mmCIF file of C-alpha atoms in Angstrom:
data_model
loop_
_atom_site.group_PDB
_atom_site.id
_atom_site.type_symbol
_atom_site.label_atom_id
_atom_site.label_comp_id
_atom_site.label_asym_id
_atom_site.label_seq_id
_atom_site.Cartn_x
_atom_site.Cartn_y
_atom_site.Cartn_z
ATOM 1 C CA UNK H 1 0.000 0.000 0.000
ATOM 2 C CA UNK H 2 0.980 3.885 0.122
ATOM 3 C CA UNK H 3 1.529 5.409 2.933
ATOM 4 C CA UNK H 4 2.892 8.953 4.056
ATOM 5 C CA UNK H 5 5.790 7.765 6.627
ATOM 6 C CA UNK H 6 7.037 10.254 8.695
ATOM 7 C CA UNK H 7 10.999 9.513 8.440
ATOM 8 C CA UNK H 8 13.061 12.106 10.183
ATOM 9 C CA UNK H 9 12.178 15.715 11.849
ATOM 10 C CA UNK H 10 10.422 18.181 9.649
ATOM 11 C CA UNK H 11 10.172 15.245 7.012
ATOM 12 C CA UNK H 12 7.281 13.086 5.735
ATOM 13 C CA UNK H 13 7.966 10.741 2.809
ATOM 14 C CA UNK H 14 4.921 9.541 0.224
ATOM 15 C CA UNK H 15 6.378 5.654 -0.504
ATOM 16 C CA UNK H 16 5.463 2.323 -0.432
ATOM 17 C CA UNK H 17 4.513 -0.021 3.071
ATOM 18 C CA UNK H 18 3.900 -3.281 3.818
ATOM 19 C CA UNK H 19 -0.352 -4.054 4.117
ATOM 20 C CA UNK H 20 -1.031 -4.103 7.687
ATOM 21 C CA UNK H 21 -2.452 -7.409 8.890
ATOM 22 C CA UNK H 22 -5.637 -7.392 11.443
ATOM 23 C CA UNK H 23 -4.806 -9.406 14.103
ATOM 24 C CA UNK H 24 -7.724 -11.090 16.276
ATOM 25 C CA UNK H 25 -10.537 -8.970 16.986
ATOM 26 C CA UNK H 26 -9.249 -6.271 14.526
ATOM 27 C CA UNK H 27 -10.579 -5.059 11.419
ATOM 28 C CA UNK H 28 -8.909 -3.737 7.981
ATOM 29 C CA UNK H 29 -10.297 -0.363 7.128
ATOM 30 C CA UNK H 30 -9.344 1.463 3.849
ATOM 31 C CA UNK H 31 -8.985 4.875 4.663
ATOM 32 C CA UNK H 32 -10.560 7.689 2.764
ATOM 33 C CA UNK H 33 -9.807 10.556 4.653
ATOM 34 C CA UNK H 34 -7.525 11.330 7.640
ATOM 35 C CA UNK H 35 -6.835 14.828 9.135
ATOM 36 C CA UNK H 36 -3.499 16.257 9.811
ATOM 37 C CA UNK H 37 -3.839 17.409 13.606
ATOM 38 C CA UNK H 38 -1.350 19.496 15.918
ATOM 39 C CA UNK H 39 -0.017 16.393 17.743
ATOM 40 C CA UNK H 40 0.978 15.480 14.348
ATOM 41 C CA UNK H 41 2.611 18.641 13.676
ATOM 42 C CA UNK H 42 4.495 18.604 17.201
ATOM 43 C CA UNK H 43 5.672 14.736 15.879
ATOM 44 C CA UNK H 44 6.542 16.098 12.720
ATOM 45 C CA UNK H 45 9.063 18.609 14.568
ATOM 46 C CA UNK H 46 10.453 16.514 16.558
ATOM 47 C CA UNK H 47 8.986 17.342 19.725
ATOM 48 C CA UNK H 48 6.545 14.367 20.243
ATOM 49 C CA UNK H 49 9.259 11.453 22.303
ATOM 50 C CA UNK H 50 6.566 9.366 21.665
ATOM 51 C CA UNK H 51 6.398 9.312 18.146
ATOM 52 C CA UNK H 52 9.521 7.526 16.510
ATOM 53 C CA UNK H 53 9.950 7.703 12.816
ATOM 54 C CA UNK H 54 9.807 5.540 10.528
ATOM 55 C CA UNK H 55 6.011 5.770 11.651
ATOM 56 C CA UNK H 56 2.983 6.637 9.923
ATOM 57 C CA UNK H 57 1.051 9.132 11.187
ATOM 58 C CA UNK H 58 -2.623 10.068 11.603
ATOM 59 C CA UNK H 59 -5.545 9.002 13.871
ATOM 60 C CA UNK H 60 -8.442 11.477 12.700
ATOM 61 C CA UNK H 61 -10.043 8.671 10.009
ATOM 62 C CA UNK H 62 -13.263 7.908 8.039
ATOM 63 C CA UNK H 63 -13.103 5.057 5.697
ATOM 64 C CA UNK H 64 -14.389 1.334 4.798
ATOM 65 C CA UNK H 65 -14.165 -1.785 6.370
ATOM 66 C CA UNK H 66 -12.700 -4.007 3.946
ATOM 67 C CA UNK H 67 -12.181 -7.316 5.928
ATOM 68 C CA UNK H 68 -13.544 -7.804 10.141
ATOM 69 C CA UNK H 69 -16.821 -7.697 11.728
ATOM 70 C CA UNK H 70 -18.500 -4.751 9.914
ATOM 71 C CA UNK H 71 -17.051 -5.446 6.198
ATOM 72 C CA UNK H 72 -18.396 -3.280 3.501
ATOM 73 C CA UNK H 73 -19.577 -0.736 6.262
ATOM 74 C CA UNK H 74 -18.270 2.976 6.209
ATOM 75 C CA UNK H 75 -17.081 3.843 9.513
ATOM 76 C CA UNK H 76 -15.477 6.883 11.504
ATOM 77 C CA UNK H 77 -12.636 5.434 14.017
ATOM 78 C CA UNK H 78 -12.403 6.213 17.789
ATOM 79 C CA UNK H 79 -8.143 5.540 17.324
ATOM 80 C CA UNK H 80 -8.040 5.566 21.407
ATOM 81 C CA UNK H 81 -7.218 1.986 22.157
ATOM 82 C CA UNK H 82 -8.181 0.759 25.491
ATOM 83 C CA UNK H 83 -8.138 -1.904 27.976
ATOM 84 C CA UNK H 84 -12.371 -1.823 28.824
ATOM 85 C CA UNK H 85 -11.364 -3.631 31.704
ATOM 86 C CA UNK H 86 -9.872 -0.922 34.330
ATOM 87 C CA UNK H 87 -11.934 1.084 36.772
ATOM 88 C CA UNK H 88 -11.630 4.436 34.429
ATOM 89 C CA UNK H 89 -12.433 2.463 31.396
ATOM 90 C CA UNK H 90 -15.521 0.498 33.784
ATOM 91 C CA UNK H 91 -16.645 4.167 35.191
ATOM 92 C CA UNK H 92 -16.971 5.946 31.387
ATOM 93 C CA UNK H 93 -13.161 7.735 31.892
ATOM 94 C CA UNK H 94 -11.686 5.559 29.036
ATOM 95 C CA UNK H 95 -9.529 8.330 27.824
ATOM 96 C CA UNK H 96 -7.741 7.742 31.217
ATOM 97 C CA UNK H 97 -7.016 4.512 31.203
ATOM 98 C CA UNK H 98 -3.484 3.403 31.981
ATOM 99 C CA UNK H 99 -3.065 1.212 29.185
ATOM 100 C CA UNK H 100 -4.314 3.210 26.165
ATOM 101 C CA UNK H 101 -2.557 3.216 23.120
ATOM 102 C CA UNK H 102 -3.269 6.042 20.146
ATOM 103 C CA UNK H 103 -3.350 4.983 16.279
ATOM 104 C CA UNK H 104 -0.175 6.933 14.741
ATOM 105 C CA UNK H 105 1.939 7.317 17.776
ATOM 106 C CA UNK H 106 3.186 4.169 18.801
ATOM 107 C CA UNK H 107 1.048 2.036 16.445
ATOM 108 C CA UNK H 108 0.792 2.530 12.765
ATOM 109 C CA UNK H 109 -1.567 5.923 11.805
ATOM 110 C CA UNK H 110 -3.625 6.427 9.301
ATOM 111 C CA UNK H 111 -1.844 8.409 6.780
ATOM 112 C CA UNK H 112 -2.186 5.196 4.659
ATOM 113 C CA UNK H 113 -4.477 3.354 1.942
ATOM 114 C CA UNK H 114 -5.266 0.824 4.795
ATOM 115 C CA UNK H 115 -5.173 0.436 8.698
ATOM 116 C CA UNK H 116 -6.063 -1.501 11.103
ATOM 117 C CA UNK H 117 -8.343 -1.401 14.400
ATOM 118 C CA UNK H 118 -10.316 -3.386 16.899
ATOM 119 C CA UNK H 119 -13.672 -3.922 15.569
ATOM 120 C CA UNK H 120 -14.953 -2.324 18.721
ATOM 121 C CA UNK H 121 -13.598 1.043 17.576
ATOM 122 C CA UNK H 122 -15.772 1.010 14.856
ATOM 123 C CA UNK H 123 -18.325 3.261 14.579
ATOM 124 C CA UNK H 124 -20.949 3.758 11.618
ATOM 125 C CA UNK H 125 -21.023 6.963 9.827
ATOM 126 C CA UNK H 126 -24.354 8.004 9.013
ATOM 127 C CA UNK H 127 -26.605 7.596 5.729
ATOM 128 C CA UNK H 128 -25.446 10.489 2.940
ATOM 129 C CA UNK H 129 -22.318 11.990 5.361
ATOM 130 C CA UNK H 130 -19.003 12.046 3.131
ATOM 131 C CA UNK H 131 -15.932 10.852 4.437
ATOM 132 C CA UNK H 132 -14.195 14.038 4.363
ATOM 133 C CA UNK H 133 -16.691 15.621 7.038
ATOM 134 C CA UNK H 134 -16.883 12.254 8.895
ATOM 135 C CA UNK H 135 -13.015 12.535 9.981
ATOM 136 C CA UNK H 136 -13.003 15.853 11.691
ATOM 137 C CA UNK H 137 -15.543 13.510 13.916
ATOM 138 C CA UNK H 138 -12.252 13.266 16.618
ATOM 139 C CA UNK H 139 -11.276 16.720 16.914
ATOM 140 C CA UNK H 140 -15.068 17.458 17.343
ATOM 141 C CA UNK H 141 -14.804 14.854 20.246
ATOM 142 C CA UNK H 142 -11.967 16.711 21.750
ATOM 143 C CA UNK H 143 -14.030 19.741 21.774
ATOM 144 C CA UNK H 144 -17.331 18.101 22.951
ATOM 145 C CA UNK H 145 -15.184 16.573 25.811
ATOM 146 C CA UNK H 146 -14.054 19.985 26.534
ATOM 147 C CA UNK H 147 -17.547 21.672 26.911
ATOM 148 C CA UNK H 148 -18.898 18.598 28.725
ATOM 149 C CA UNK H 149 -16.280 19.342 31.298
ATOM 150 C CA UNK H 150 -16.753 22.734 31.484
ATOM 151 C CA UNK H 151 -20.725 21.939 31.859
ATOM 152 C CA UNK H 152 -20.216 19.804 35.056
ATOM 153 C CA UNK H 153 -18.030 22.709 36.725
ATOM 154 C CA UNK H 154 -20.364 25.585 35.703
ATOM 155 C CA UNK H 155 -22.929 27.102 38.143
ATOM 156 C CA UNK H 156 -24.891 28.271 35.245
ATOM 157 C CA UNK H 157 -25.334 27.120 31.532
ATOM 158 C CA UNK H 158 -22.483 27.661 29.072
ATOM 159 C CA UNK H 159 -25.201 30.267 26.841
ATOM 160 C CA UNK H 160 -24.881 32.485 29.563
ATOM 161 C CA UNK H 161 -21.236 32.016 29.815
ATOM 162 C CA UNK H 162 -18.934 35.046 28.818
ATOM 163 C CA UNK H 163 -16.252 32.607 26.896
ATOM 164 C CA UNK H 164 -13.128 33.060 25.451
ATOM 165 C CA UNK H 165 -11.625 30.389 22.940
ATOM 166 C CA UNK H 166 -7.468 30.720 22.930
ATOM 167 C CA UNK H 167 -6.507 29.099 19.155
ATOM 168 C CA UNK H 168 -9.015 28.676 16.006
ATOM 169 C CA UNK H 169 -7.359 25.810 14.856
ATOM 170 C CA UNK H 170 -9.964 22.972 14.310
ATOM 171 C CA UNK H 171 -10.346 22.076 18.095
ATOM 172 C CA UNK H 172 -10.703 25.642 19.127
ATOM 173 C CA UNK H 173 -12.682 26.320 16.182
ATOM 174 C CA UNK H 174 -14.918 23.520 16.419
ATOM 175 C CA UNK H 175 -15.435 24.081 20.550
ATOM 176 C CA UNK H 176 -16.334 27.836 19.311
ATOM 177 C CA UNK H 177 -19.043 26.092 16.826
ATOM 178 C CA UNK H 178 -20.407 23.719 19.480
ATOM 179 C CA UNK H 179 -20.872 26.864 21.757
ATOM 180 C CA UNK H 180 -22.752 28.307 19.215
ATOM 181 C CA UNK H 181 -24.981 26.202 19.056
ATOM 182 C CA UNK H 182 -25.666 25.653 22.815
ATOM 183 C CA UNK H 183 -26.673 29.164 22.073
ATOM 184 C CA UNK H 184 -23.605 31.247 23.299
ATOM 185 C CA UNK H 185 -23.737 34.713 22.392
ATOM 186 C CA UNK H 186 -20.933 36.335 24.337
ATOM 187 C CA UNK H 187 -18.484 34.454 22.593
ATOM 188 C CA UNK H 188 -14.740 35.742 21.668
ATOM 189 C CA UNK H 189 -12.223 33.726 19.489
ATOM 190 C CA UNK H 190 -8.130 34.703 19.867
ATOM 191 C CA UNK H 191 -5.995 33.833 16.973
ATOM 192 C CA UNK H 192 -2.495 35.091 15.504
ATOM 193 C CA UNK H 193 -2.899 33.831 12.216
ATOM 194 C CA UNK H 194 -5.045 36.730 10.190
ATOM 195 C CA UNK H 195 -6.672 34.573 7.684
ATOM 196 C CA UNK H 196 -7.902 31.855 10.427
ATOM 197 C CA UNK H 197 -9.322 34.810 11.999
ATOM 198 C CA UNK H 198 -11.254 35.381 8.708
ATOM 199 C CA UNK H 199 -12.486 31.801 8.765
ATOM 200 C CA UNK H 200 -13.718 32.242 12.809
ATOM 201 C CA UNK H 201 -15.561 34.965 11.824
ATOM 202 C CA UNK H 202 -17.087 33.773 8.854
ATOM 203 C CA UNK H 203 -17.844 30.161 10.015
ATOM 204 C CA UNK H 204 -18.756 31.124 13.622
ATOM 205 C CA UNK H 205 -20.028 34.377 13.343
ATOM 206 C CA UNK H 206 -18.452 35.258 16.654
ATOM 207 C CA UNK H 207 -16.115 38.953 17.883
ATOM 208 C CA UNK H 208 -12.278 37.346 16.921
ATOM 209 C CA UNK H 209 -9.351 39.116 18.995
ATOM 210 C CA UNK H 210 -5.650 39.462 17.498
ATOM 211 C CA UNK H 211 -3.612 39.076 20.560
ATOM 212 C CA UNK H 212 -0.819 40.587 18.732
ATOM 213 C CA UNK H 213 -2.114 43.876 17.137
ATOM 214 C CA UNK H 214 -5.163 44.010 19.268
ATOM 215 C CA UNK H 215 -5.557 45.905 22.388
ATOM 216 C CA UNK H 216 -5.479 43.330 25.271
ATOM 217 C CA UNK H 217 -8.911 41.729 26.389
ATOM 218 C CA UNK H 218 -9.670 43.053 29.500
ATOM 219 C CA UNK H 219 -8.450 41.000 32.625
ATOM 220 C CA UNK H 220 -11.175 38.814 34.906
ATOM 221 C CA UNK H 221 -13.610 39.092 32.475
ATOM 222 C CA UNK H 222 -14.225 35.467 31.240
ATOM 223 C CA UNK H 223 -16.386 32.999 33.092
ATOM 224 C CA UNK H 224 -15.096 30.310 31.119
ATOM 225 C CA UNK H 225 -11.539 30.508 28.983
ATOM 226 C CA UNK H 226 -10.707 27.650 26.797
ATOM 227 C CA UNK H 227 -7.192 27.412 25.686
ATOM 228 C CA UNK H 228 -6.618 25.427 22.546
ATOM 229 C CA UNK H 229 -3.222 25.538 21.998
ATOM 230 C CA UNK H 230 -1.720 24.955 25.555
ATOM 231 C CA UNK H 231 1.181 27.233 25.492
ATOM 232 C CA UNK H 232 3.332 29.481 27.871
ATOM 233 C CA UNK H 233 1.840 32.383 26.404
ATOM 234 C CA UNK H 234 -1.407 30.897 26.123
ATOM 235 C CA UNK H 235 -1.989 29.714 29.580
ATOM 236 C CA UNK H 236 -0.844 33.177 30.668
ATOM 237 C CA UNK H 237 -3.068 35.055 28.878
ATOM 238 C CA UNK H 238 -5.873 32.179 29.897
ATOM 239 C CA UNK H 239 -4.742 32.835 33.396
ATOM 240 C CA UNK H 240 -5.154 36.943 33.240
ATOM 241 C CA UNK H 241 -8.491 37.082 31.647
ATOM 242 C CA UNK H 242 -10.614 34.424 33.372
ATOM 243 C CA UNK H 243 -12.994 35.545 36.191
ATOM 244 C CA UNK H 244 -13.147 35.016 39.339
ATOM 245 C CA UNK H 245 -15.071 31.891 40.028
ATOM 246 C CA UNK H 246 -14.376 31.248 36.706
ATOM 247 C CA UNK H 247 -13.317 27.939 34.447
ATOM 248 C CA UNK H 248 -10.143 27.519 32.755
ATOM 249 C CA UNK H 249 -10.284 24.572 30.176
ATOM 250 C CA UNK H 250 -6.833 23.493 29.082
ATOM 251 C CA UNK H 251 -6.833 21.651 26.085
ATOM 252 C CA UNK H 252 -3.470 22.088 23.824
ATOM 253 C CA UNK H 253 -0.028 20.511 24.168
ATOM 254 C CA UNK H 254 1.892 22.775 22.398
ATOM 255 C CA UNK H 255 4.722 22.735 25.616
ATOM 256 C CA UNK H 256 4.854 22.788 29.308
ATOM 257 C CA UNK H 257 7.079 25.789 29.613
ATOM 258 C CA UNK H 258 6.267 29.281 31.699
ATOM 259 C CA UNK H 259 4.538 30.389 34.736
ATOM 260 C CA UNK H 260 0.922 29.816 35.683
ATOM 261 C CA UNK H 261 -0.262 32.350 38.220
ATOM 262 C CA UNK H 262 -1.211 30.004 41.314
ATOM 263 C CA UNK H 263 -2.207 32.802 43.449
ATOM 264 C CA UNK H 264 -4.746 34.042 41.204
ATOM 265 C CA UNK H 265 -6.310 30.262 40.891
ATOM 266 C CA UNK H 266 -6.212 30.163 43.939
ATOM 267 C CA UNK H 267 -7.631 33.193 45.357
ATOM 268 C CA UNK H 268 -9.654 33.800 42.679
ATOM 269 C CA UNK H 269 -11.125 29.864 42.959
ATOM 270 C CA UNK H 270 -10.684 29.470 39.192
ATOM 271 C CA UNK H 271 -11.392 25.981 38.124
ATOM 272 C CA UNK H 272 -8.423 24.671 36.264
ATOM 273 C CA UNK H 273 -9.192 21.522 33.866
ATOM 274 C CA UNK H 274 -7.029 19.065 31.711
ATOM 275 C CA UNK H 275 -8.308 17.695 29.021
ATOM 276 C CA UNK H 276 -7.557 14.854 27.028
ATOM 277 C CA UNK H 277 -9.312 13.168 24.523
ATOM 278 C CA UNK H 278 -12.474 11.739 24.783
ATOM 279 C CA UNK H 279 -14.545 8.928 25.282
ATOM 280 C CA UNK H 280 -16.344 6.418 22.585
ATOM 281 C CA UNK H 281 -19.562 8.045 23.677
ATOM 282 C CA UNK H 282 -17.943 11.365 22.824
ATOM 283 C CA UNK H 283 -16.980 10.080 19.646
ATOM 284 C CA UNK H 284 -20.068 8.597 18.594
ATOM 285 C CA UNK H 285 -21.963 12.050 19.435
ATOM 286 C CA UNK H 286 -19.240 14.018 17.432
ATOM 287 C CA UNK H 287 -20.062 11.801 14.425
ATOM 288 C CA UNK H 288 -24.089 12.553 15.432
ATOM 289 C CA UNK H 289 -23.376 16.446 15.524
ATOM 290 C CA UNK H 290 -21.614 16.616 12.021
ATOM 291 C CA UNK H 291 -24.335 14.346 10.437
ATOM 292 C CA UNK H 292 -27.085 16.571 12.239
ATOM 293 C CA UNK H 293 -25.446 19.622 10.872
ATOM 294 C CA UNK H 294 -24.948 21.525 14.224
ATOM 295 C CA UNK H 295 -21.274 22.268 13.206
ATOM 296 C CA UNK H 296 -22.518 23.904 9.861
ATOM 297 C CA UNK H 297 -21.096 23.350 6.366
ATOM 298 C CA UNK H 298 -17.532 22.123 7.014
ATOM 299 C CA UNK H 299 -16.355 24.594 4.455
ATOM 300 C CA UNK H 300 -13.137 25.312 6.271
ATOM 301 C CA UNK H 301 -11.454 22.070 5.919
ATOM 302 C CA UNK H 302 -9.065 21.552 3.268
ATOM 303 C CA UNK H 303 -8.692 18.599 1.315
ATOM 304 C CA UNK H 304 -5.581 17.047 -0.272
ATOM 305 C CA UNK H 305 -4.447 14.288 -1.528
ATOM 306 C CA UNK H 306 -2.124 11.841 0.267
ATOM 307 C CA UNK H 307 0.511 11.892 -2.525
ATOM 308 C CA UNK H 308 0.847 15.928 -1.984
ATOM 309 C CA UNK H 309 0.906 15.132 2.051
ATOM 310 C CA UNK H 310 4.471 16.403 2.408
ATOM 311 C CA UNK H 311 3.624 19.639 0.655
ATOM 312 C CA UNK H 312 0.892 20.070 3.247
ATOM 313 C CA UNK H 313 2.918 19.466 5.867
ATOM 314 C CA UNK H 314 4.992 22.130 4.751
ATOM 315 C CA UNK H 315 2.422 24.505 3.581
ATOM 316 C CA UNK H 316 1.558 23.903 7.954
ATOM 317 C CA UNK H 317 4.620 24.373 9.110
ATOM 318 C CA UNK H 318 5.317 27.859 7.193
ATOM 319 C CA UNK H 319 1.723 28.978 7.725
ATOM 320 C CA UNK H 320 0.879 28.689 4.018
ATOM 321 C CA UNK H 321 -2.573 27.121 4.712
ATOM 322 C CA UNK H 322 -4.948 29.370 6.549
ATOM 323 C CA UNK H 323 -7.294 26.132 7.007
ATOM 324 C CA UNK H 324 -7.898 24.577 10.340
ATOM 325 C CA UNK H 325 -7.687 21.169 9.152
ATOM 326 C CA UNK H 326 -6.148 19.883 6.146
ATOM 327 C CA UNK H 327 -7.785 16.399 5.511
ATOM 328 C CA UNK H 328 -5.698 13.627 3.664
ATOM 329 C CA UNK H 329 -7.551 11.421 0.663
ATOM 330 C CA UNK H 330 -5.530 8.817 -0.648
#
């Protein structure tokens, strides 16, 4: 099969691999689409220990099953891999569970013509929904997760929330869409790149904030921040302009460096919350929410094809591409 294999740092090759081979209780899916998402940007840099090349990337897919339990069935897969058998796993917290494992990071990805998954990450994609729209079904989980967090720690409902989204890349941009439509009004996106902003406001329809050229947002004003990049400067600014009382949602992973001011969270009783992931039931609602239409047209993802993946991830990494998600079709 082809495959896009990332090889060395700030390289991705297009070449031939060996066809995977399900093992028991696995099923062969052939991919036809799989999103390029920031943990496989921070691989492609070199800054993901986890991720040793020669691997192939990718673990936002929609595709086929061509041989398993569901053959001939389109599917969107959860790629969280986990043991069902812990307490977190028993209790709904699957995302937590000791022993998970993550398509394209220690096991092959999806930036491939074929991968492979337990049958019991399978889930059906809706009559009439294209593949393309089907994959950004796991960074829409990541941002459901989010806002069901944020949901249990909030004395009142998120549409009354004032709410500022750090990042408009597809998580932050899809959390902002999900808001939306739980009928958030008060609703500010912050972004650096000037044509993302574009997108935010077109897509969302919300006020979008350049932290760079902007005037600052004013400080404690935010009953709920959500920072989708997960950055030194980003948690700082996240820090300075929630509220007091307020919630602080910390999605990203961009690094772990700077300071986070303690004595506001703590004084200030600011609930601080990691996220990571999701759960199946997330995922299966994700894939509901696109087919339903709540996260509108789509028209912001950008799709390639696998053979040109290396110019995308290039076209990322010199912020060429002013779309939140470039999707891979082989």
């Amino acid at each position: 099969m082809k495959a896009l294999v990332y090889t060395a740092t700030n390289e991705v090759i297009y070449r031939e691999e060996p066809n995977p081979n399900p093992g028991i209780g696995e099923s062969l899916v052939k991919v036809e689409a799989s999103g390029i998402c920031g943990s496989d940007m921070h691989a492609y840099h070199g800054k993901d220990p986890r991720r040793v090349p020669p691997l192939i990337l990718g673990h936002e897919v929609a595709g086929t099953v061509v041989s398993g339990v569901a053959e001939g069935k389109r599917v969107v897969i959860n790629p969280l891999i986990t043991c069902g058998r812990c307490p977190l796993c028993d209790t709904g917290r699957s995302n937590l569970c000791a022993s998970r494992e993550l398509i394209g990071m220690r096991l092959a990805g999806a930036y491939a013509e074929l991968v492979t998954i337990p049958s019991v990450n399978l889930i059906p994609v809706p009559e009439g929904l294209n593949a393309v729209h089907a994959s950004l079904a796991e960074p829409a989980a990541t941002a459901l997760h989010a806002l069901n967090l944020a949901m249990q720690a909030s004395h009142r409902p998120l549409a009354e929330l004032r709410t500022l989204v750090i990042g408009g890349g597809a998580v932050g941009l899809l959390a902002a869409l999900l808001l939306r439509g739980y009928g958030c009004r008060r609703l500010v996106v912050a972004e650096t790149h000037g044509m993302r902003r574009e997108s935010v406001a077109r897509h969302v329809g919300c006020r979008v904030h350049d932290p760079i050229n902007d005037p600052a947002l004013d400080a404690d004003a935010f009953d709920l921040v959500i920072d989708a990049v997960g950055g030194g400067v980003t948690r700082k600014s996240a820090m300075t302009a929630v509220s007091p009382g307020g919630i602080f949602i910390h999605i990203g992973l961009m690094d772990s460096g700077g300071e986070l001011d303690i004595r506001k969270l703590t004084l200030f009783e600011v609930s601080m919350i990691g996220v990571y992931c999701y759960t199946a039931a997330d995922m299966r609602a994700a894939v509901q929410a696109i087919a339903d239409g709540m996260l509108g047209d789509l028209g912001w993802a950008e799709t390639r094809s696998l053979a040109d993946g290396a110019q995308a991830f290039d076209d990322l990494h010199n912020g060429r591409s002013a779309a939140a998600k470039i999707v891979l079709v082989p």
